[in-house]
Structures are given as structure tokens and as C-alpha cells.
Amino acid sequence: MRKAVLVMTLLLLLCSSVSAQGVKFGIGAFGGLDYPVGQEDQTQGTIFGIRGKVKVLPIITLEPRLAFTSFGDAESEDFVLDLEGSKVSAYGVDAVIGAPFGGQGFAMFGVFGAGFYKMKRDQTFEDFTNLGWSAGLGFAIGFTPMVSADARGMAHVIPFDEGGTAKSVSVTVGLNYFFGM
């Protein structure tokens, strides 16, 4: 996770010098809800994080991201579970396809990404990091050429070393600021 924070910091420091050369950068913050899929050991939780934005092609933006999820405690009607929900820290890169970089108006886009997901549950001493992937759809509304808001629905899949996966679906809203416009 320290590497992801270092990369994000370096991207932000380079924004002013590189934007003079025509490369476009941005930064955003987001928050929302994360729903586990097919898991009885935890319930809906919250997700929040930050993302950088680097325009690489006219229709592709890369977004290094750092996100934190805190799932709710387990609930079951069939039996009593006394488990607290997992905490997940994720860092990786998403490719946003189809949305213009900054600008005013409405735009739809697709998101595909990969990253490392660290799942931790203090109560059972679970603590592991695995490579996972995510995909989803979203839309953005540009208020000015430099400020926009977006909403995304994302599916996250984290494979386990011993087989199986942890899956969740998140719904987030975010605010973005663009440099080099």
C-alpha cells in the first residue's frame, strides 16, 4: 500500500511540470456502498478512496486508485454467526474507456481494472493479499472544464490461493478535478 501512496504522490507532484507539455492529469475522491455477493460471513459495508487520472489516448484514461472497504458483521437466519466483517485495502490501476477527460456535459464510460486486494479480519487472524480485477460502468457530469462528478457501479473479484473467490459490487459517487486543461 505504501507503493500506491508513493505513486499517487509522485503523479500529483509531476502534474504542474508535465501539464505544460500537453499531458493531462486529474485527481478524484469517491465514496459509497460495497455489497458482498454470495458471502454469508459479512454484510454491506462502506467504500471510500482516491484516484489519480492520466489521459493516455483520446478515449482512454488510466486511473491509479487506492480504496478502503469496511464490510458489516455477518448475519444469518439459519444459524448464529459471531463474525465481524472484513476490512479490504485495494490499490491498482483502472482503464476508463469512452469518457472525455474533463469538459462540461454528460458522458457514459466503461471501467476495467486490476490491483492488489488486502483482506483482513482481526477476529479470525485472516490477513492476505491477492491480485484481483474489477469491471463496471459509470457516468460523469462535467460542471466546468476542470470539475466533474461521477457515479460508478463496479464488480470486484478477488481469487483465493486455495480456490474460490470473494466478490462484491460497489456503487460510488465521486468528485474530480482536472489539471492541464
mmCIF file of N, CA, C and O in Angstrom, residues 109-177:
data_model
loop_
_atom_site.group_PDB
_atom_site.id
_atom_site.type_symbol
_atom_site.label_atom_id
_atom_site.label_comp_id
_atom_site.label_asym_id
_atom_site.label_seq_id
_atom_site.Cartn_x
_atom_site.Cartn_y
_atom_site.Cartn_z
ATOM 1 N N PHE A 109 -19.252 5.792 -19.534
ATOM 2 C CA PHE A 109 -17.960 5.147 -19.735
ATOM 3 C C PHE A 109 -17.958 3.746 -19.138
ATOM 4 O O PHE A 109 -18.790 3.390 -18.317
ATOM 5 N N GLY A 110 -16.976 2.956 -19.567
ATOM 6 C CA GLY A 110 -16.710 1.631 -19.013
ATOM 7 C C GLY A 110 -15.408 1.661 -18.242
ATOM 8 O O GLY A 110 -14.525 2.473 -18.538
ATOM 9 N N VAL A 111 -15.272 0.780 -17.253
ATOM 10 C CA VAL A 111 -14.075 0.731 -16.426
ATOM 11 C C VAL A 111 -13.624 -0.726 -16.301
ATOM 12 O O VAL A 111 -14.432 -1.614 -16.008
ATOM 13 N N PHE A 112 -12.330 -0.954 -16.537
ATOM 14 C CA PHE A 112 -11.727 -2.269 -16.358
ATOM 15 C C PHE A 112 -10.438 -2.075 -15.584
ATOM 16 O O PHE A 112 -9.663 -1.179 -15.903
ATOM 17 N N GLY A 113 -10.200 -2.895 -14.552
ATOM 18 C CA GLY A 113 -9.008 -2.687 -13.760
ATOM 19 C C GLY A 113 -8.486 -3.943 -13.101
ATOM 20 O O GLY A 113 -9.140 -4.990 -13.081
ATOM 21 N N ALA A 114 -7.286 -3.805 -12.560
ATOM 22 C CA ALA A 114 -6.643 -4.873 -11.803
ATOM 23 C C ALA A 114 -5.885 -4.229 -10.656
ATOM 24 O O ALA A 114 -5.476 -3.070 -10.739
ATOM 25 N N GLY A 115 -5.715 -4.992 -9.604
ATOM 26 C CA GLY A 115 -4.989 -4.455 -8.467
ATOM 27 C C GLY A 115 -4.823 -5.490 -7.380
ATOM 28 O O GLY A 115 -5.279 -6.634 -7.495
ATOM 29 N N PHE A 116 -4.168 -5.084 -6.329
ATOM 30 C CA PHE A 116 -3.954 -5.951 -5.172
ATOM 31 C C PHE A 116 -4.983 -5.607 -4.102
ATOM 32 O O PHE A 116 -5.180 -4.445 -3.780
ATOM 33 N N TYR A 117 -5.605 -6.646 -3.585
ATOM 34 C CA TYR A 117 -6.628 -6.511 -2.556
ATOM 35 C C TYR A 117 -6.113 -7.179 -1.282
ATOM 36 O O TYR A 117 -5.832 -8.374 -1.285
ATOM 37 N N LYS A 118 -5.998 -6.408 -0.217
ATOM 38 C CA LYS A 118 -5.565 -6.956 1.067
ATOM 39 C C LYS A 118 -6.797 -7.093 1.954
ATOM 40 O O LYS A 118 -7.398 -6.093 2.348
ATOM 41 N N MET A 119 -7.167 -8.339 2.252
ATOM 42 C CA MET A 119 -8.321 -8.609 3.115
ATOM 43 C C MET A 119 -7.817 -8.940 4.516
ATOM 44 O O MET A 119 -6.899 -9.734 4.675
ATOM 45 N N LYS A 120 -8.461 -8.334 5.510
ATOM 46 C CA LYS A 120 -8.031 -8.530 6.894
ATOM 47 C C LYS A 120 -9.260 -8.654 7.784
ATOM 48 O O LYS A 120 -10.211 -7.903 7.654
ATOM 49 N N ARG A 121 -9.218 -9.649 8.677
ATOM 50 C CA ARG A 121 -10.261 -9.814 9.682
ATOM 51 C C ARG A 121 -9.552 -10.125 10.993
ATOM 52 O O ARG A 121 -9.023 -11.214 11.179
ATOM 53 N N ASP A 122 -9.536 -9.161 11.898
ATOM 54 C CA ASP A 122 -8.792 -9.289 13.150
ATOM 55 C C ASP A 122 -9.276 -10.454 14.005
ATOM 56 O O ASP A 122 -8.475 -11.156 14.622
ATOM 57 N N GLN A 123 -10.566 -10.673 14.025
ATOM 58 C CA GLN A 123 -11.159 -11.679 14.900
ATOM 59 C C GLN A 123 -10.663 -13.094 14.585
ATOM 60 O O GLN A 123 -10.457 -13.902 15.478
ATOM 61 N N THR A 124 -10.468 -13.404 13.311
ATOM 62 C CA THR A 124 -10.023 -14.742 12.906
ATOM 63 C C THR A 124 -8.569 -14.748 12.436
ATOM 64 O O THR A 124 -8.095 -15.765 11.934
ATOM 65 N N PHE A 125 -7.869 -13.650 12.587
ATOM 66 C CA PHE A 125 -6.460 -13.510 12.206
ATOM 67 C C PHE A 125 -6.228 -13.743 10.716
ATOM 68 O O PHE A 125 -5.135 -14.104 10.305
ATOM 69 N N GLU A 126 -7.251 -13.523 9.902
ATOM 70 C CA GLU A 126 -7.086 -13.603 8.454
ATOM 71 C C GLU A 126 -6.384 -12.338 7.985
ATOM 72 O O GLU A 126 -6.745 -11.237 8.381
ATOM 73 N N ASP A 127 -5.408 -12.507 7.124
ATOM 74 C CA ASP A 127 -4.676 -11.371 6.584
ATOM 75 C C ASP A 127 -3.932 -11.857 5.346
ATOM 76 O O ASP A 127 -2.927 -12.543 5.455
ATOM 77 N N PHE A 128 -4.443 -11.528 4.159
ATOM 78 C CA PHE A 128 -3.780 -11.958 2.933
ATOM 79 C C PHE A 128 -3.988 -10.910 1.853
ATOM 80 O O PHE A 128 -4.915 -10.110 1.897
ATOM 81 N N THR A 129 -3.085 -10.935 0.877
ATOM 82 C CA THR A 129 -3.139 -10.023 -0.254
ATOM 83 C C THR A 129 -3.125 -10.834 -1.543
ATOM 84 O O THR A 129 -2.249 -11.676 -1.716
ATOM 85 N N ASN A 130 -4.075 -10.588 -2.418
ATOM 86 C CA ASN A 130 -4.159 -11.282 -3.699
ATOM 87 C C ASN A 130 -4.432 -10.298 -4.818
ATOM 88 O O ASN A 130 -5.049 -9.251 -4.610
ATOM 89 N N LEU A 131 -4.016 -10.684 -6.012
ATOM 90 C CA LEU A 131 -4.300 -9.910 -7.212
ATOM 91 C C LEU A 131 -5.744 -10.168 -7.615
ATOM 92 O O LEU A 131 -6.177 -11.320 -7.689
ATOM 93 N N GLY A 132 -6.509 -9.122 -7.854
ATOM 94 C CA GLY A 132 -7.903 -9.253 -8.265
ATOM 95 C C GLY A 132 -8.199 -8.334 -9.432
ATOM 96 O O GLY A 132 -7.313 -7.624 -9.925
ATOM 97 N N TRP A 133 -9.415 -8.344 -9.884
ATOM 98 C CA TRP A 133 -9.818 -7.499 -11.007
ATOM 99 C C TRP A 133 -11.171 -6.870 -10.735
ATOM 100 O O TRP A 133 -11.908 -7.303 -9.841
ATOM 101 N N SER A 134 -11.486 -5.857 -11.526
ATOM 102 C CA SER A 134 -12.762 -5.163 -11.384
ATOM 103 C C SER A 134 -13.232 -4.698 -12.758
ATOM 104 O O SER A 134 -12.432 -4.522 -13.683
ATOM 105 N N ALA A 135 -14.532 -4.520 -12.881
ATOM 106 C CA ALA A 135 -15.129 -4.021 -14.124
ATOM 107 C C ALA A 135 -16.439 -3.338 -13.776
ATOM 108 O O ALA A 135 -17.094 -3.699 -12.788
ATOM 109 N N GLY A 136 -16.822 -2.369 -14.578
ATOM 110 C CA GLY A 136 -18.080 -1.687 -14.309
ATOM 111 C C GLY A 136 -18.412 -0.628 -15.335
ATOM 112 O O GLY A 136 -17.731 -0.459 -16.350
ATOM 113 N N LEU A 137 -19.487 0.082 -15.041
ATOM 114 C CA LEU A 137 -19.981 1.161 -15.885
ATOM 115 C C LEU A 137 -20.215 2.398 -15.033
ATOM 116 O O LEU A 137 -20.456 2.296 -13.827
ATOM 117 N N GLY A 138 -20.189 3.554 -15.687
ATOM 118 C CA GLY A 138 -20.442 4.778 -14.949
ATOM 119 C C GLY A 138 -20.829 5.910 -15.864
ATOM 120 O O GLY A 138 -20.871 5.774 -17.087
ATOM 121 N N PHE A 139 -21.114 7.032 -15.239
ATOM 122 C CA PHE A 139 -21.376 8.254 -15.995
ATOM 123 C C PHE A 139 -20.788 9.425 -15.224
ATOM 124 O O PHE A 139 -20.610 9.375 -14.005
ATOM 125 N N ALA A 140 -20.441 10.461 -15.993
ATOM 126 C CA ALA A 140 -19.859 11.669 -15.409
ATOM 127 C C ALA A 140 -20.642 12.878 -15.881
ATOM 128 O O ALA A 140 -21.179 12.892 -16.987
ATOM 129 N N ILE A 141 -20.691 13.876 -15.022
ATOM 130 C CA ILE A 141 -21.309 15.154 -15.362
ATOM 131 C C ILE A 141 -20.266 16.231 -15.101
ATOM 132 O O ILE A 141 -19.839 16.423 -13.965
ATOM 133 N N GLY A 142 -19.835 16.906 -16.176
ATOM 134 C CA GLY A 142 -18.862 17.981 -16.058
ATOM 135 C C GLY A 142 -19.556 19.300 -15.757
ATOM 136 O O GLY A 142 -20.418 19.727 -16.514
ATOM 137 N N PHE A 143 -19.194 19.914 -14.646
ATOM 138 C CA PHE A 143 -19.766 21.202 -14.266
ATOM 139 C C PHE A 143 -19.003 22.351 -14.921
ATOM 140 O O PHE A 143 -19.589 23.349 -15.325
ATOM 141 N N THR A 144 -17.683 22.217 -14.962
ATOM 142 C CA THR A 144 -16.793 23.153 -15.639
ATOM 143 C C THR A 144 -15.769 22.290 -16.386
ATOM 144 O O THR A 144 -15.736 21.073 -16.180
ATOM 145 N N PRO A 145 -14.904 22.872 -17.212
ATOM 146 C CA PRO A 145 -13.885 22.049 -17.862
ATOM 147 C C PRO A 145 -12.933 21.372 -16.877
ATOM 148 O O PRO A 145 -12.299 20.384 -17.214
ATOM 149 N N MET A 146 -12.848 21.865 -15.655
ATOM 150 C CA MET A 146 -11.900 21.307 -14.691
ATOM 151 C C MET A 146 -12.546 20.525 -13.549
ATOM 152 O O MET A 146 -11.838 19.869 -12.791
ATOM 153 N N VAL A 147 -13.853 20.559 -13.383
ATOM 154 C CA VAL A 147 -14.529 19.892 -12.262
ATOM 155 C C VAL A 147 -15.675 19.038 -12.782
ATOM 156 O O VAL A 147 -16.498 19.499 -13.569
ATOM 157 N N SER A 148 -15.715 17.788 -12.309
ATOM 158 C CA SER A 148 -16.819 16.898 -12.675
ATOM 159 C C SER A 148 -17.181 16.010 -11.494
ATOM 160 O O SER A 148 -16.405 15.845 -10.556
ATOM 161 N N ALA A 149 -18.366 15.427 -11.576
ATOM 162 C CA ALA A 149 -18.818 14.421 -10.617
ATOM 163 C C ALA A 149 -19.096 13.153 -11.412
ATOM 164 O O ALA A 149 -19.450 13.211 -12.590
ATOM 165 N N ASP A 150 -18.890 12.007 -10.783
ATOM 166 C CA ASP A 150 -19.199 10.757 -11.466
ATOM 167 C C ASP A 150 -19.873 9.775 -10.526
ATOM 168 O O ASP A 150 -19.798 9.910 -9.301
ATOM 169 N N ALA A 151 -20.546 8.808 -11.119
ATOM 170 C CA ALA A 151 -21.172 7.705 -10.387
ATOM 171 C C ALA A 151 -20.776 6.423 -11.112
ATOM 172 O O ALA A 151 -20.746 6.390 -12.348
ATOM 173 N N ARG A 152 -20.446 5.380 -10.316
ATOM 174 C CA ARG A 152 -19.985 4.115 -10.894
ATOM 175 C C ARG A 152 -20.601 2.929 -10.179
ATOM 176 O O ARG A 152 -20.790 2.953 -8.971
ATOM 177 N N GLY A 153 -20.858 1.911 -10.958
ATOM 178 C CA GLY A 153 -21.199 0.598 -10.433
ATOM 179 C C GLY A 153 -20.080 -0.342 -10.837
ATOM 180 O O GLY A 153 -19.761 -0.456 -12.024
ATOM 181 N N MET A 154 -19.433 -0.994 -9.866
ATOM 182 C CA MET A 154 -18.263 -1.837 -10.144
ATOM 183 C C MET A 154 -18.428 -3.211 -9.509
ATOM 184 O O MET A 154 -18.927 -3.333 -8.388
ATOM 185 N N ALA A 155 -17.979 -4.232 -10.224
ATOM 186 C CA ALA A 155 -17.884 -5.585 -9.683
ATOM 187 C C ALA A 155 -16.418 -5.849 -9.374
ATOM 188 O O ALA A 155 -15.537 -5.524 -10.169
ATOM 189 N N HIS A 156 -16.150 -6.426 -8.194
ATOM 190 C CA HIS A 156 -14.793 -6.742 -7.765
ATOM 191 C C HIS A 156 -14.697 -8.244 -7.519
ATOM 192 O O HIS A 156 -15.569 -8.817 -6.855
ATOM 193 N N VAL A 157 -13.641 -8.879 -8.010
ATOM 194 C CA VAL A 157 -13.424 -10.315 -7.816
ATOM 195 C C VAL A 157 -12.013 -10.516 -7.291
ATOM 196 O O VAL A 157 -11.041 -10.076 -7.911
ATOM 197 N N ILE A 158 -11.914 -11.187 -6.143
ATOM 198 C CA ILE A 158 -10.625 -11.462 -5.514
ATOM 199 C C ILE A 158 -10.483 -12.978 -5.395
ATOM 200 O O ILE A 158 -11.163 -13.607 -4.572
ATOM 201 N N PRO A 159 -9.621 -13.616 -6.199
ATOM 202 C CA PRO A 159 -9.443 -15.061 -6.089
ATOM 203 C C PRO A 159 -8.613 -15.423 -4.853
ATOM 204 O O PRO A 159 -7.719 -14.677 -4.459
ATOM 205 N N PHE A 160 -8.927 -16.566 -4.255
ATOM 206 C CA PHE A 160 -8.162 -17.090 -3.131
ATOM 207 C C PHE A 160 -7.127 -18.076 -3.640
ATOM 208 O O PHE A 160 -7.361 -18.763 -4.642
ATOM 209 N N ASP A 161 -6.003 -18.196 -2.942
ATOM 210 C CA ASP A 161 -4.952 -19.134 -3.333
ATOM 211 C C ASP A 161 -5.440 -20.576 -3.317
ATOM 212 O O ASP A 161 -5.058 -21.378 -4.152
ATOM 213 N N GLU A 162 -6.267 -20.926 -2.350
ATOM 214 C CA GLU A 162 -6.747 -22.302 -2.202
ATOM 215 C C GLU A 162 -8.012 -22.583 -3.009
ATOM 216 O O GLU A 162 -8.601 -23.644 -2.913
ATOM 217 N N GLY A 163 -8.435 -21.650 -3.839
ATOM 218 C CA GLY A 163 -9.630 -21.815 -4.661
ATOM 219 C C GLY A 163 -10.765 -20.944 -4.152
ATOM 220 O O GLY A 163 -10.799 -20.553 -2.994
ATOM 221 N N GLY A 164 -11.705 -20.655 -5.021
ATOM 222 C CA GLY A 164 -12.829 -19.802 -4.666
ATOM 223 C C GLY A 164 -12.485 -18.330 -4.841
ATOM 224 O O GLY A 164 -11.353 -17.964 -5.155
ATOM 225 N N THR A 165 -13.488 -17.493 -4.650
ATOM 226 C CA THR A 165 -13.300 -16.051 -4.807
ATOM 227 C C THR A 165 -14.151 -15.295 -3.792
ATOM 228 O O THR A 165 -15.141 -15.817 -3.291
ATOM 229 N N ALA A 166 -13.754 -14.088 -3.520
ATOM 230 C CA ALA A 166 -14.584 -13.137 -2.783
ATOM 231 C C ALA A 166 -15.049 -12.116 -3.809
ATOM 232 O O ALA A 166 -14.238 -11.564 -4.550
ATOM 233 N N LYS A 167 -16.350 -11.919 -3.872
ATOM 234 C CA LYS A 167 -16.914 -10.994 -4.857
ATOM 235 C C LYS A 167 -17.727 -9.924 -4.140
ATOM 236 O O LYS A 167 -18.337 -10.179 -3.108
ATOM 237 N N SER A 168 -17.737 -8.741 -4.738
ATOM 238 C CA SER A 168 -18.592 -7.674 -4.222
ATOM 239 C C SER A 168 -18.953 -6.737 -5.367
ATOM 240 O O SER A 168 -18.307 -6.727 -6.412
ATOM 241 N N VAL A 169 -20.006 -5.971 -5.138
ATOM 242 C CA VAL A 169 -20.448 -4.956 -6.092
ATOM 243 C C VAL A 169 -20.515 -3.635 -5.331
ATOM 244 O O VAL A 169 -21.166 -3.543 -4.292
ATOM 245 N N SER A 170 -19.827 -2.630 -5.857
ATOM 246 C CA SER A 170 -19.824 -1.321 -5.196
ATOM 247 C C SER A 170 -20.546 -0.290 -6.059
ATOM 248 O O SER A 170 -20.544 -0.363 -7.285
ATOM 249 N N VAL A 171 -21.162 0.654 -5.377
ATOM 250 C CA VAL A 171 -21.811 1.796 -6.017
ATOM 251 C C VAL A 171 -21.211 3.032 -5.354
ATOM 252 O O VAL A 171 -21.332 3.207 -4.142
ATOM 253 N N THR A 172 -20.535 3.866 -6.169
ATOM 254 C CA THR A 172 -19.849 5.024 -5.608
ATOM 255 C C THR A 172 -20.197 6.297 -6.371
ATOM 256 O O THR A 172 -20.613 6.249 -7.527
ATOM 257 N N VAL A 173 -20.013 7.417 -5.707
ATOM 258 C CA VAL A 173 -20.073 8.733 -6.334
ATOM 259 C C VAL A 173 -18.765 9.436 -6.006
ATOM 260 O O VAL A 173 -18.168 9.204 -4.955
ATOM 261 N N GLY A 174 -18.308 10.278 -6.928
ATOM 262 C CA GLY A 174 -17.028 10.927 -6.725
ATOM 263 C C GLY A 174 -17.000 12.324 -7.288
ATOM 264 O O GLY A 174 -17.857 12.726 -8.076
ATOM 265 N N LEU A 175 -15.992 13.063 -6.880
ATOM 266 C CA LEU A 175 -15.752 14.422 -7.350
ATOM 267 C C LEU A 175 -14.332 14.456 -7.905
ATOM 268 O O LEU A 175 -13.405 13.922 -7.279
ATOM 269 N N ASN A 176 -14.148 15.063 -9.085
ATOM 270 C CA ASN A 176 -12.867 15.048 -9.785
ATOM 271 C C ASN A 176 -12.419 16.459 -10.134
ATOM 272 O O ASN A 176 -13.248 17.317 -10.447
ATOM 273 N N TYR A 177 -11.109 16.656 -10.112
ATOM 274 C CA TYR A 177 -10.510 17.926 -10.529
ATOM 275 C C TYR A 177 -9.440 17.621 -11.572
ATOM 276 O O TYR A 177 -8.622 16.720 -11.377
#
